[in-house]
Structures are given as C-alpha cells and as structure tokens.
Amino acid sequence: MTNLKRRSFIKAALATTGSVAVSTPLQAMSRPELPSNVSFDYGVASGDPLQDAVILWTRATPLDANPTGPVKISWELAEDAGFTRVLRAGTVETDLARDYTSKVDVRGLKPNTRYYYRFSGANEQSPVGRTKTLPEDEVDQIKLAIFSCSNYPAGYFNVYQLAAQADDWDAVLHLGDYIYEYGDGGYATQNAAKIGRALPQDNSGEILTLTDYRKRYALYRTDAGLQALHAAAPFIAVWDDHEVTNDTWKGGAENHSADEGDFYSRRAAAVQAYYEWLPIRPPMGETNPQIYRSFQFGDLLDLHMLDTRVIGRDQQLQFANYMDEKGNFDTRAFSLDVASPSRTLLGEEQRKWLRKTLARSKGQWQVLGQQVLMGRMHLPVELMTSFYRGGDKNLTSELIGLKAASLRGEQLSEQQLQRLQNAVPYNLDAWDGYAVERETLYQEVREQGKNLVVVAGDTHNAWYNHLKDNDGRMVGLEFGTPSVTSPGMETYLKLDERSAKELARGMSVLVDDLQYCNLHQRGFMALTFRRDGIEAEWKYIDNIDSTEFAEVDSHRVTHKLV
C-alpha cells in the first residue's frame, strides 16, 4: 500500500467513525501524552471484531471535583495478559459531550488472534480485557455466546458471570434489551428494593432524555457479571425495543405518549447513548439509527445482524382490536390484516440490503442475529382468548391431549379438529405478525440454497424451532435465547415450576414446528458451528436474587448436515 493510499485509508476511516479514535499500524506506538486523573468504574469492553480490527471501549470518570474540558487516557494492546509484548499504544481524548466514554478502533491486526488490552489514567489502571479478531480463511469451528433481556431491577446478571467463566468464545452476541427504560414501580421492579437492585434516586423515573439514558447505562455497567463478560470476549450487539422504549416501531412505541415529548427526539437520545456505551462501530455514523451490518467468520459462518425494531417496523397488530365485549375473536378480520403484503419488520432498504448480502455471502452457515422469534408459533384461538382472560389450565391440558391424540393417528371428530385448526399466532410482536415478509425471505433463502440459522431473543424464554415455509418445506433452524433476568412466561401465566415444565412439553405438541422450549428459567445459549453441523446448548442458573448462584440445568441439541 503506497503512502498516499495509506493516508486515504486513514482519512476515510476517520470520516466514518465520528469521534472514535482510529489506530493503524502507522501509529503503532505513538508517544502517550500525560493522562488525566480518572477512574474506570465501568470496566472495559471490546466489540465489532473484524479480521484485522476491533473496537476497544471504556469510560474515564473524571476525579476532579469540577472537571472542565476534555480528559486524556492512554491505552495498550498486547499479545499477552502481562503486557510484556505490547503491540500498540496511544492516547485517546474524551469529554462530557461523549459522557466521558472512549472508543479506539484498532486496525491492522492479525486474523483469528487473541489480544489483551487496558487503559490508564494518571493514578489508576483499568481492568485487563481479552478480545479476539475474526478468522480470515478456513476455519473448522466457531463458538458464540448469545444473550438478551437483562433487566437490572429484576435481578443480578449472574448469567453473564457464568458465561465469563469460559475462555473459548469467538464472540458474544447480544440481541437486545441490554437496558430497560422503566422507572420505579414499572415492569419487573417489584422485588428490586428487597434484593438491593432499586433504581437510584436520580434515575428512578422512566428514562426520556439523553441524560436519563446515559445514567441508566452507567447503572447497568456497575454489575460485576456484565463487566466480567465484556472483559472476557468481544461483543456484537443490536438493540431491541427497551433500549428506546417498549414495543417500539418506526413511528412510535407502546410506552411513549404525547406528554412524554417528541418520540423521535427520545429515539435520537436513546441511539446516542447506545452508541456511546456499547463497543460498536456504527455502520453509518453515531447519529444514524441504521445498525444492521455483517461479520464474516472465515469461510464457515456469515453473521448478519438485523434491526427488526427501530427503523423499518410497521406498528404491531393487537389481539384486543379483534375481540368483542364478550371475548369473541374475529378470525376473518385478523387473518386479512396479518396477511397484508405491505406489512414489514425490516423496511424496504434493509430488506434490499439483506437480499443482496445473502446472495453474495459464501459462508457455509448464514446466521441472522435479530431480536424476535421467526418461527411459526400458532396456538388454538380458544386457548389464546383463555390466556387473555387469565388462563385455564384444564383447557390447555384438553387441547394438548387432543393434539397428541391426533399425532398418534387417533380419529378426532370434525369439531375437535376444528378446535385445533382454528389457530392464530400467540405473539404478534414477532415475525408471526409480519407473515408475508417472512415468507418472502424464506423463498429467497431456498432459491439461494443457503444453510439458514436464525437466533432470537425478546421472549425471555428458550426456543428451538424448525423454520418451514407455507408449503411445509424446511428452510432453516431457529434458536431463541432465554433472558438474563427478565421474567418469562411462567410469570405472565402464574405457573409454578412443575406447571411451567408441563406447559413447555405441551407447547412442543401444540406448535407443529417447535422442537423445544423452556418457560421458566433464566440463562443463555451457546451455539457451536462446525462444518458438519451445529450444537446448541442452553445453560440455566438457579438464582438472580443475589450474586450467589450455580448452573443447575442445561439442554443440548445437535443438528447434522445431510
């Protein structure tokens, strides 16, 4: 590369990363300036790894009583944890305009290589972080840890702590709901004071402003488990709705009202705080909400991180709009609306990008990292209306029994068959509420002959689905990760452990394409990709009410290529 080309590369890099400091081999060991007096209360993080680059992150909290102007910190990247072989070093500046967060985009690194990094102030050094670049050529195995839905008042992030104990992750995928926007008395806060997870007084209301969002991220990043996982492996993250507010769509949100101000101003504040506090390389700059992007793990896996929430989604359908005062469901009107060809989760621009990206991607596995369940999750209408009235365990057992009898080949009456066949999606916030767009995606994947794997969060429970098109043809696999702390279906339906296990087994009977689910435990998911197949393992813990916990359960499935 000529000097002119190098200068052009650096200039282009700086133009696309905004206030992210870019470090290239030309700047390998720049003379560090005298750092400021700061602390590193929120740990370190790395993210968005490429074959030759990775983002390093920290927050430098000024220790001066009345800080004015920017602060400077130094950073190092080394081949070893003891920093005897330092490869790169430099100084980065930050200020109040970035909430004193810092990012360094370290480039010119070797592929498939582990590195160690740290930051230093005048009198304090950060914890040491471990990161890894992506493989470039042939690779036999990739192992990913997958998370979503970490609600601070609901409990301690012990799930992150469990995953941080492993040292073989190629990357961590976070599929959203990294924070929650609710205030005291809101969702999943009822036990917060008792377990020592109450929101602080200066951030106890629903978050609306840039200052609110920044303080909420700062609170979450005090959790030891989250700090440990960030320091253990590089993150690849996307947001879901709660990074803005509940049930966000492109024009508003369920949890945003006119008296809370302009929705787009709130969204802009949420996006800015997310980019500040996450080790992410924004694809279109740090003021643009376009977050979808791709990562290539050698020739084995192409990962496409999508936004099914903020930039393209049409407003969700609501079951309540199709039920009369007596609780009768208008199946015909609902069916017409959900089958509308204009309904979209992704939006036209992202759909075009995904179609082109999938077409040119060469990895053996094509993985969509996104927020909501894609699999068809239809339940009998009478069961859904029962859930809305508070649930009926006898009805649930009866319908499961009918479906099991049908699967055994037993003769059912016309009325019994109709009860089973008159089914609707249970979750309209997921791809089931945007069925035509899903079918279009399935058709494209089939035509391109891709090995499709979808990973999802959002529901707080674990799922394993076969993805099938409207003709029943297999298109791919879906793996849903449970929540870190947010309560799942066991809470909504007021189920004890035994009842939750029974319903999970029953769901796998009632829902044709569902292979496995867990409806009552908190945990995370590990996915290992190999040339001949995939291994998925869900890991569960016993406690989120204190920092004392144990791994108590796991479930593993293997899918082999034929």
Coordinates of C-alpha atoms in Angstrom, one line a residue:
M1 CA 0.0 0.0 0.0
T2 CA 1.5 3.3 -1.0
N3 CA 1.8 6.2 1.5
L4 CA -0.9 8.1 -0.5
K5 CA -3.2 5.1 -0.2
R6 CA -2.4 4.7 3.5
R7 CA -3.3 8.4 4.1
S8 CA -6.5 8.0 2.1
F9 CA -7.4 4.9 4.1
I10 CA -6.9 6.7 7.4
K11 CA -8.9 9.7 6.2
A12 CA -11.8 7.5 5.1
A13 CA -11.7 5.6 8.4
L14 CA -11.8 8.8 10.4
A15 CA -14.7 10.1 8.3
T16 CA -16.9 7.0 9.0
T17 CA -16.2 6.6 12.7
G18 CA -17.1 10.0 14.0
S19 CA -15.4 10.6 17.4
V20 CA -14.0 7.0 17.6
A21 CA -10.2 7.1 17.7
V22 CA -8.7 5.1 14.9
S23 CA -5.3 3.4 15.4
T24 CA -3.4 1.9 12.4
P25 CA 0.0 0.3 12.2
L26 CA 1.4 3.6 11.2
Q27 CA 0.5 4.9 14.7
A28 CA 1.6 1.7 16.4
M29 CA 3.5 3.1 19.3
S30 CA 2.7 6.8 19.4
R31 CA 4.2 8.7 22.3
P32 CA 1.5 8.8 25.0
E33 CA 0.5 12.2 26.4
L34 CA 0.2 12.7 30.2
P35 CA -3.1 11.1 31.2
S36 CA -5.8 12.7 33.3
N37 CA -6.8 11.8 36.8
V38 CA -9.7 9.4 36.2
S39 CA -11.2 6.2 37.4
F40 CA -12.5 3.2 35.4
D41 CA -15.6 2.3 37.4
Y42 CA -17.4 0.7 34.5
G43 CA -14.8 -1.7 33.3
V44 CA -13.6 -2.3 29.8
A45 CA -15.2 -3.8 26.7
S46 CA -14.4 -4.7 23.1
G47 CA -16.6 -5.3 20.1
D48 CA -17.4 -5.4 16.4
P49 CA -14.3 -7.6 15.7
L50 CA -13.1 -7.9 12.1
Q51 CA -10.3 -9.9 10.6
D52 CA -7.9 -7.0 11.2
A53 CA -9.6 -4.7 13.7
V54 CA -11.6 -4.4 16.9
I55 CA -13.2 -1.6 18.9
L56 CA -11.8 -1.1 22.5
W57 CA -14.1 0.8 25.0
T58 CA -14.0 2.3 28.4
R59 CA -15.4 5.2 30.4
A60 CA -13.0 7.5 32.0
T61 CA -14.7 9.1 35.0
P62 CA -13.0 12.4 35.9
L63 CA -11.9 12.5 39.6
D64 CA -11.5 16.3 39.7
A65 CA -14.4 17.8 41.6
N66 CA -15.3 20.2 38.8
P67 CA -13.9 18.9 35.6
T68 CA -13.5 21.3 32.7
G69 CA -12.6 20.4 29.2
P70 CA -11.5 17.0 27.9
V71 CA -9.7 14.2 29.7
K72 CA -7.0 12.0 28.3
I73 CA -6.3 8.4 28.9
S74 CA -3.7 6.0 27.5
W75 CA -4.3 2.6 26.1
E76 CA -2.3 -0.5 25.3
L77 CA -2.9 -3.7 23.3
A78 CA -0.6 -6.7 23.8
E79 CA -0.1 -10.3 22.8
D80 CA -0.1 -11.4 26.5
A81 CA -2.0 -10.7 29.7
G82 CA 1.1 -9.5 31.4
F83 CA 1.7 -6.8 28.7
T84 CA 5.3 -7.9 28.2
R85 CA 4.7 -7.9 24.4
V86 CA 2.8 -4.6 23.8
L87 CA 2.0 -4.2 20.1
R88 CA 0.1 -0.9 20.1
A89 CA -0.3 2.0 22.5
G90 CA -1.6 5.5 22.3
T91 CA -3.7 8.3 23.9
V92 CA -7.4 8.9 23.5
E93 CA -9.3 12.0 24.5
T94 CA -12.9 12.2 25.6
D95 CA -15.2 14.8 27.3
L96 CA -18.7 15.5 28.6
A97 CA -20.1 15.5 25.1
R98 CA -19.5 11.8 24.9
D99 CA -20.3 11.2 28.6
Y100 CA -16.6 10.5 29.0
T101 CA -16.8 7.3 27.1
S102 CA -13.9 6.3 24.8
K103 CA -13.6 4.1 21.8
V104 CA -10.4 3.1 19.9
D105 CA -10.8 1.3 16.6
V106 CA -7.5 -0.7 16.5
R107 CA -6.7 -1.7 12.9
G108 CA -4.0 -3.7 11.1
L109 CA -4.3 -6.7 13.5
K110 CA -3.8 -10.4 12.7
P111 CA -6.9 -12.5 12.0
N112 CA -8.1 -15.2 14.4
T113 CA -5.8 -13.8 17.2
R114 CA -6.4 -13.2 20.9
Y115 CA -5.2 -9.9 22.3
Y116 CA -5.2 -8.2 25.7
Y117 CA -5.9 -4.5 26.3
R118 CA -6.1 -2.0 29.1
F119 CA -6.5 1.8 29.7
S120 CA -4.6 4.0 32.2
G121 CA -5.1 7.3 33.8
A122 CA -2.7 9.4 35.9
N123 CA -3.2 7.3 39.0
E124 CA -5.4 4.3 38.1
Q125 CA -5.4 1.5 35.6
S126 CA -8.4 -0.3 34.2
P127 CA -9.1 -4.0 34.4
V128 CA -7.5 -6.0 31.6
G129 CA -9.7 -7.0 28.8
R130 CA -9.4 -10.0 26.4
T131 CA -10.5 -9.8 22.8
K132 CA -10.2 -11.7 19.6
T133 CA -10.2 -10.9 15.8
L134 CA -12.3 -12.9 13.3
P135 CA -10.8 -15.7 11.3
E136 CA -10.0 -15.0 7.6
D137 CA -9.7 -18.2 5.7
E138 CA -10.6 -21.8 6.5
V139 CA -12.0 -22.4 10.0
D140 CA -13.4 -25.6 11.5
Q141 CA -15.4 -24.3 14.5
I142 CA -16.9 -21.1 15.8
K143 CA -18.4 -20.8 19.2
L144 CA -20.8 -18.0 20.1
A145 CA -22.5 -17.0 23.4
I146 CA -25.9 -15.4 22.9
F147 CA -27.9 -13.2 25.3
S148 CA -30.9 -10.9 25.6
C149 CA -33.2 -9.1 28.1
S150 CA -31.2 -8.0 31.1
N151 CA -33.4 -6.0 33.5
Y152 CA -31.4 -4.5 36.4
P153 CA -34.2 -4.3 39.0
A154 CA -35.3 -7.8 38.2
G155 CA -32.1 -9.4 39.5
Y156 CA -28.3 -9.8 39.3
F157 CA -26.7 -10.5 36.0
N158 CA -25.3 -13.9 37.1
V159 CA -25.9 -15.3 33.7
Y160 CA -23.2 -13.0 32.3
Q161 CA -20.9 -14.1 35.1
L162 CA -21.4 -17.8 34.2
A163 CA -20.5 -17.2 30.6
A164 CA -17.5 -15.1 31.6
Q165 CA -16.0 -18.2 33.2
A166 CA -15.4 -19.8 29.8
D167 CA -12.4 -18.7 27.7
D168 CA -13.3 -20.1 24.3
W169 CA -15.9 -17.7 23.0
D170 CA -15.2 -16.4 19.5
A171 CA -17.7 -13.6 20.2
V172 CA -20.7 -12.7 22.3
L173 CA -23.9 -11.8 20.6
H174 CA -26.3 -9.5 22.4
L175 CA -29.7 -9.4 20.8
G176 CA -31.2 -6.5 22.6
D177 CA -32.9 -5.2 25.7
Y178 CA -29.4 -4.5 27.2
I179 CA -31.2 -2.0 29.4
Y180 CA -34.9 -1.3 30.3
E181 CA -36.5 2.1 30.3
Y182 CA -39.0 1.7 33.1
G183 CA -38.9 3.6 36.4
D184 CA -39.7 2.6 40.0
G185 CA -43.0 0.7 40.1
G186 CA -42.6 -0.3 36.4
Y187 CA -42.1 -3.7 34.8
A188 CA -40.2 -6.3 36.9
T189 CA -39.3 -3.8 39.7
Q190 CA -41.4 -5.3 42.5
N191 CA -38.6 -7.1 44.2
A192 CA -35.8 -4.6 43.5
A193 CA -35.6 -2.9 46.9
K194 CA -35.6 -6.2 48.7
I195 CA -32.6 -7.6 46.7
G196 CA -30.6 -4.4 46.6
R197 CA -31.4 -3.5 42.9
A198 CA -33.5 -0.4 43.3
L199 CA -33.0 2.3 40.8
P200 CA -31.0 5.3 42.2
Q201 CA -32.9 8.5 43.1
D202 CA -31.5 10.5 40.2
N203 CA -32.6 7.8 37.7
S204 CA -35.7 6.4 39.3
G205 CA -38.2 7.5 36.7
E206 CA -38.9 6.3 33.2
I207 CA -35.9 7.4 31.1
L208 CA -36.7 10.0 28.4
T209 CA -33.7 12.3 27.9
L210 CA -30.1 11.8 26.9
T211 CA -29.0 12.3 30.5
D212 CA -31.6 9.7 31.6
Y213 CA -30.4 7.1 29.1
R214 CA -26.7 7.7 30.0
K215 CA -27.3 7.2 33.7
R216 CA -29.2 4.0 33.1
Y217 CA -26.3 2.6 31.1
A218 CA -23.9 3.6 33.8
L219 CA -26.1 1.8 36.4
Y220 CA -26.2 -1.4 34.4
R221 CA -22.5 -1.3 33.8
T222 CA -21.8 -1.4 37.6
D223 CA -22.9 -5.0 37.6
A224 CA -20.0 -7.3 38.1
G225 CA -21.3 -10.0 35.8
L226 CA -21.7 -7.7 32.9
Q227 CA -18.3 -6.1 33.5
A228 CA -16.8 -9.6 33.6
L229 CA -18.3 -10.8 30.3
H230 CA -17.4 -7.6 28.5
A231 CA -13.8 -8.1 29.6
A232 CA -13.8 -11.7 28.5
A233 CA -14.8 -11.5 24.8
P234 CA -15.8 -9.1 22.1
F235 CA -19.5 -8.2 21.8
I236 CA -21.5 -8.0 18.6
A237 CA -24.7 -6.2 19.6
V238 CA -28.0 -4.9 18.3
W239 CA -30.8 -3.2 20.2
D240 CA -34.4 -4.3 20.7
D241 CA -37.2 -2.1 21.9
H242 CA -36.3 -1.3 25.6
E243 CA -33.1 0.5 24.6
V244 CA -35.7 3.0 23.4
T245 CA -39.0 2.1 25.0
N246 CA -41.4 -0.9 25.0
D247 CA -42.8 -2.1 21.7
T248 CA -41.0 0.5 19.6
W249 CA -41.9 0.7 15.9
K250 CA -40.7 3.2 13.2
G251 CA -43.3 5.8 14.1
G252 CA -43.7 5.5 17.9
A253 CA -44.0 3.0 20.7
E254 CA -46.5 1.4 23.1
N255 CA -44.7 3.0 26.0
H256 CA -44.5 6.5 24.7
S257 CA -47.2 9.1 25.0
A258 CA -47.7 12.6 23.7
D259 CA -47.0 14.1 27.2
E260 CA -43.5 12.5 27.1
G261 CA -42.4 14.7 24.3
D262 CA -41.4 14.1 20.7
F263 CA -40.8 10.4 20.0
Y264 CA -38.0 10.9 17.5
S265 CA -36.1 13.2 19.9
R266 CA -36.4 10.4 22.5
R267 CA -35.2 7.8 20.0
A268 CA -32.3 10.0 19.0
A269 CA -31.2 10.3 22.6
A270 CA -31.5 6.5 23.1
V271 CA -29.4 5.9 20.0
Q272 CA -26.7 8.3 21.0
A273 CA -26.4 6.8 24.5
Y274 CA -26.3 3.2 23.0
Y275 CA -23.5 4.1 20.6
E276 CA -21.6 5.8 23.5
W277 CA -21.9 2.9 25.9
L278 CA -21.6 -0.1 23.6
P279 CA -18.4 -1.2 21.9
I280 CA -19.9 -0.8 18.5
R281 CA -18.7 0.6 15.1
P282 CA -21.9 2.3 13.9
P283 CA -22.3 1.5 10.2
M284 CA -23.5 5.0 9.1
G285 CA -22.1 7.1 11.9
E286 CA -23.0 7.7 15.5
T287 CA -26.2 9.8 14.8
N288 CA -27.7 7.4 12.3
P289 CA -30.1 4.7 13.7
Q290 CA -29.0 2.2 10.9
I291 CA -27.4 -0.6 12.9
Y292 CA -27.6 -3.6 10.6
R293 CA -24.3 -5.0 9.5
S294 CA -22.4 -8.2 8.7
F295 CA -19.4 -10.2 10.0
Q296 CA -17.5 -13.0 8.3
F297 CA -16.1 -15.8 10.4
G298 CA -13.7 -17.1 7.8
D299 CA -15.4 -19.5 5.3
L300 CA -17.6 -21.1 7.9
L301 CA -20.1 -18.5 9.0
D302 CA -21.5 -15.2 7.9
L303 CA -23.4 -13.3 10.6
H304 CA -25.9 -10.7 9.6
M305 CA -27.1 -8.5 12.5
L306 CA -30.6 -7.0 11.8
D307 CA -32.8 -4.4 13.2
T308 CA -36.4 -5.7 13.4
R309 CA -37.5 -3.0 15.7
V310 CA -36.5 0.7 15.2
I311 CA -36.0 1.8 11.6
G312 CA -38.4 -0.2 9.5
R313 CA -41.1 -1.9 11.6
D314 CA -44.8 -1.2 10.9
Q315 CA -46.9 -0.9 14.1
Q316 CA -47.8 -4.1 15.8
L317 CA -51.3 -5.6 15.5
Q318 CA -53.1 -6.0 18.8
F319 CA -55.3 -9.0 19.6
A320 CA -57.6 -6.8 21.7
N321 CA -58.7 -5.0 18.5
Y322 CA -60.2 -8.2 17.2
M323 CA -62.1 -9.2 20.3
D324 CA -65.7 -8.0 21.1
E325 CA -67.0 -7.2 24.5
K326 CA -67.9 -10.9 25.1
G327 CA -64.4 -12.1 24.3
N328 CA -65.2 -13.5 20.8
F329 CA -62.3 -13.3 18.4
D330 CA -62.9 -12.0 14.8
T331 CA -60.7 -14.6 13.0
R332 CA -61.6 -13.4 9.5
A333 CA -60.7 -9.7 10.0
F334 CA -57.5 -10.7 11.8
S335 CA -56.4 -13.1 9.1
L336 CA -56.9 -10.5 6.4
D337 CA -54.8 -7.9 8.4
V338 CA -51.9 -10.2 9.3
A339 CA -51.7 -11.4 5.7
S340 CA -51.3 -8.0 4.3
P341 CA -48.4 -7.9 1.8
S342 CA -47.4 -4.4 2.8
R343 CA -46.6 -5.2 6.5
T344 CA -42.8 -5.1 7.2
L345 CA -40.4 -5.6 10.1
L346 CA -37.3 -4.7 8.2
G347 CA -38.3 -1.9 5.9
E348 CA -37.6 -1.7 2.2
E349 CA -33.9 -0.5 2.5
Q350 CA -32.9 -3.2 5.0
R351 CA -34.7 -5.9 3.0
K352 CA -32.8 -5.0 -0.1
W353 CA -29.5 -5.0 1.8
L354 CA -30.2 -8.4 3.3
R355 CA -31.2 -9.9 0.0
K356 CA -28.0 -8.7 -1.7
T357 CA -25.9 -9.6 1.3
L358 CA -27.2 -13.2 1.5
A359 CA -26.8 -13.6 -2.3
R360 CA -23.1 -12.8 -2.2
S361 CA -22.2 -14.4 1.1
K362 CA -20.1 -17.6 0.8
G363 CA -20.0 -18.9 4.4
Q364 CA -21.3 -22.4 4.9
W365 CA -23.7 -21.1 7.5
Q366 CA -25.8 -17.9 7.1
V367 CA -26.8 -16.6 10.5
L368 CA -29.4 -13.9 11.2
G369 CA -28.8 -12.2 14.5
Q370 CA -32.0 -10.4 15.3
Q371 CA -34.5 -9.7 18.0
V372 CA -37.8 -11.5 17.7
L373 CA -38.9 -15.1 17.0
M374 CA -39.2 -16.0 13.3
G375 CA -40.7 -19.5 13.7
R376 CA -44.4 -20.0 13.2
M377 CA -45.9 -20.1 16.7
H378 CA -49.6 -20.7 16.3
L379 CA -52.0 -21.7 19.1
P380 CA -55.7 -22.5 19.1
V381 CA -57.9 -19.4 19.2
E382 CA -59.8 -20.6 22.2
L383 CA -56.5 -21.0 24.1
M384 CA -55.4 -17.5 23.2
T385 CA -58.6 -16.0 24.3
S386 CA -58.3 -18.0 27.5
F387 CA -54.9 -16.6 28.2
Y388 CA -56.3 -13.1 27.8
R389 CA -58.9 -13.9 30.5
G390 CA -56.2 -15.2 32.9
G391 CA -55.7 -18.7 31.6
D392 CA -57.4 -22.1 32.0
K393 CA -55.2 -25.0 32.9
N394 CA -57.9 -27.5 32.2
L395 CA -58.5 -26.1 28.7
T396 CA -54.8 -26.1 28.0
S397 CA -54.4 -29.8 29.0
E398 CA -57.5 -30.7 27.0
L399 CA -56.2 -29.1 23.8
I400 CA -52.7 -30.6 24.3
G401 CA -54.4 -34.0 24.7
L402 CA -56.4 -33.6 21.5
K403 CA -53.3 -32.7 19.5
A404 CA -51.3 -35.6 21.0
A405 CA -54.1 -38.0 20.0
S406 CA -54.2 -36.6 16.5
L407 CA -50.4 -37.1 16.2
R408 CA -50.8 -40.7 17.3
G409 CA -53.3 -41.2 14.4
E410 CA -56.4 -41.4 16.5
Q411 CA -59.7 -40.4 14.9
L412 CA -60.9 -36.9 16.0
S413 CA -64.4 -35.5 15.4
E414 CA -64.8 -32.7 13.0
Q415 CA -65.5 -30.3 15.9
Q416 CA -62.3 -31.4 17.7
L417 CA -60.2 -31.0 14.5
Q418 CA -61.7 -27.5 14.0
R419 CA -60.7 -26.5 17.6
L420 CA -57.1 -27.4 16.8
Q421 CA -57.0 -26.0 13.2
N422 CA -58.6 -22.6 14.2
A423 CA -55.2 -21.3 15.3
V424 CA -53.6 -17.8 15.4
P425 CA -50.1 -16.5 16.3
Y426 CA -49.6 -16.1 20.0
N427 CA -47.1 -13.2 19.6
L428 CA -47.9 -10.5 17.1
D429 CA -44.8 -8.6 18.1
A430 CA -42.7 -11.3 16.4
W431 CA -42.4 -12.4 12.7
D432 CA -45.8 -14.0 13.0
G433 CA -47.3 -10.5 12.8
Y434 CA -45.5 -9.9 9.5
A435 CA -46.1 -13.3 7.8
V436 CA -45.8 -12.2 4.1
E437 CA -42.4 -10.6 4.6
R438 CA -41.2 -13.8 6.4
E439 CA -42.4 -16.0 3.5
T440 CA -40.6 -13.7 1.0
L441 CA -37.4 -14.2 3.0
Y442 CA -37.9 -17.9 3.1
Q443 CA -38.3 -18.1 -0.6
E444 CA -35.1 -16.1 -1.2
V445 CA -33.2 -18.4 1.2
R446 CA -34.5 -21.5 -0.6
E447 CA -33.7 -20.1 -4.0
Q448 CA -30.1 -19.3 -3.0
G449 CA -29.6 -22.7 -1.3
K450 CA -28.4 -21.2 1.9
N451 CA -28.0 -23.1 5.3
L452 CA -30.0 -20.6 7.4
V453 CA -29.8 -20.2 11.1
V454 CA -31.8 -17.6 13.0
V455 CA -31.0 -16.5 16.6
A456 CA -33.6 -14.5 18.6
G457 CA -34.1 -13.0 22.0
D458 CA -37.0 -10.9 23.2
T459 CA -39.4 -13.5 24.7
H460 CA -37.4 -14.2 27.9
N461 CA -37.7 -17.9 27.3
A462 CA -35.7 -20.6 25.3
W463 CA -36.9 -21.9 22.0
Y464 CA -35.8 -24.3 19.2
N465 CA -37.8 -24.1 16.0
H466 CA -37.8 -25.7 12.6
L467 CA -38.3 -22.9 10.1
K468 CA -40.8 -24.0 7.4
D469 CA -42.4 -22.2 4.6
N470 CA -46.2 -22.2 3.9
D471 CA -45.8 -25.4 1.9
G472 CA -44.1 -27.2 4.9
R473 CA -40.6 -27.2 3.3
M474 CA -37.7 -26.9 5.7
V475 CA -35.9 -23.5 5.3
G476 CA -33.7 -23.3 8.4
L477 CA -33.4 -23.5 12.1
E478 CA -34.1 -21.0 14.9
F479 CA -32.6 -20.9 18.3
G480 CA -34.1 -18.5 20.9
T481 CA -32.1 -17.5 24.0
P482 CA -33.7 -17.1 27.4
S483 CA -33.4 -13.8 29.4
V484 CA -30.6 -12.8 31.7
T485 CA -33.1 -11.6 34.4
S486 CA -36.4 -10.5 32.8
P487 CA -39.4 -12.7 33.9
G488 CA -40.8 -15.2 31.3
M489 CA -44.0 -16.9 30.5
E490 CA -44.0 -18.6 33.9
T491 CA -44.7 -15.2 35.5
Y492 CA -47.2 -14.0 33.0
L493 CA -49.3 -17.2 33.3
K494 CA -48.6 -17.5 37.1
L495 CA -47.1 -21.0 36.7
D496 CA -45.0 -22.9 39.3
E497 CA -42.0 -24.9 38.1
R498 CA -44.0 -28.1 37.6
S499 CA -46.7 -26.4 35.6
A500 CA -44.2 -24.5 33.5
K501 CA -42.5 -27.7 32.6
E502 CA -45.8 -29.3 31.7
L503 CA -46.8 -26.4 29.5
A504 CA -43.4 -26.4 27.8
R505 CA -43.8 -30.0 26.9
G506 CA -47.4 -29.3 25.8
M507 CA -46.3 -26.3 23.6
S508 CA -44.0 -28.6 21.7
V509 CA -47.0 -30.8 20.9
L510 CA -49.4 -28.0 20.1
V511 CA -47.0 -26.0 17.9
D512 CA -46.1 -28.0 14.9
D513 CA -42.6 -26.6 14.2
L514 CA -41.5 -26.2 17.8
Q515 CA -38.9 -28.7 18.9
Y516 CA -38.0 -27.5 22.4
C517 CA -38.8 -24.7 24.8
N518 CA -38.1 -23.7 28.4
L519 CA -40.6 -21.4 30.0
H520 CA -39.3 -20.7 33.5
Q521 CA -35.5 -20.4 33.8
R522 CA -33.0 -17.6 33.3
G523 CA -29.9 -18.4 31.3
F524 CA -28.1 -18.0 28.0
M525 CA -27.4 -20.0 24.9
A526 CA -24.1 -21.3 23.4
L527 CA -24.0 -22.1 19.6
T528 CA -21.1 -24.1 18.2
F529 CA -20.9 -24.1 14.4
R530 CA -18.9 -26.8 12.6
R531 CA -18.6 -27.9 9.0
D532 CA -20.9 -30.9 9.6
G533 CA -23.5 -29.4 11.8
I534 CA -24.5 -27.2 14.8
E535 CA -24.6 -27.8 18.5
A536 CA -26.9 -25.6 20.6
E537 CA -26.7 -25.7 24.4
W538 CA -29.0 -23.7 26.8
K539 CA -27.4 -23.1 30.2
Y540 CA -29.6 -22.1 33.2
I541 CA -28.9 -20.8 36.7
D542 CA -30.7 -21.2 40.0
N543 CA -30.8 -17.6 41.3
I544 CA -30.8 -13.9 40.3
D545 CA -31.8 -12.5 43.7
S546 CA -28.2 -12.4 44.9
T547 CA -24.7 -12.8 43.5
E548 CA -24.6 -16.4 44.8
F549 CA -25.7 -18.7 42.1
A550 CA -25.0 -22.1 40.4
E551 CA -25.6 -23.6 37.0
V552 CA -28.4 -26.0 37.6
D553 CA -29.6 -27.2 34.3
S554 CA -28.8 -27.4 30.6
H555 CA -30.3 -28.7 27.4
R556 CA -28.4 -29.6 24.3
V557 CA -29.4 -30.3 20.7
T558 CA -27.3 -31.3 17.7
H559 CA -28.2 -30.7 14.1
K560 CA -26.2 -32.5 11.4
L561 CA -25.9 -31.5 7.8
V562 CA -27.1 -34.3 5.4

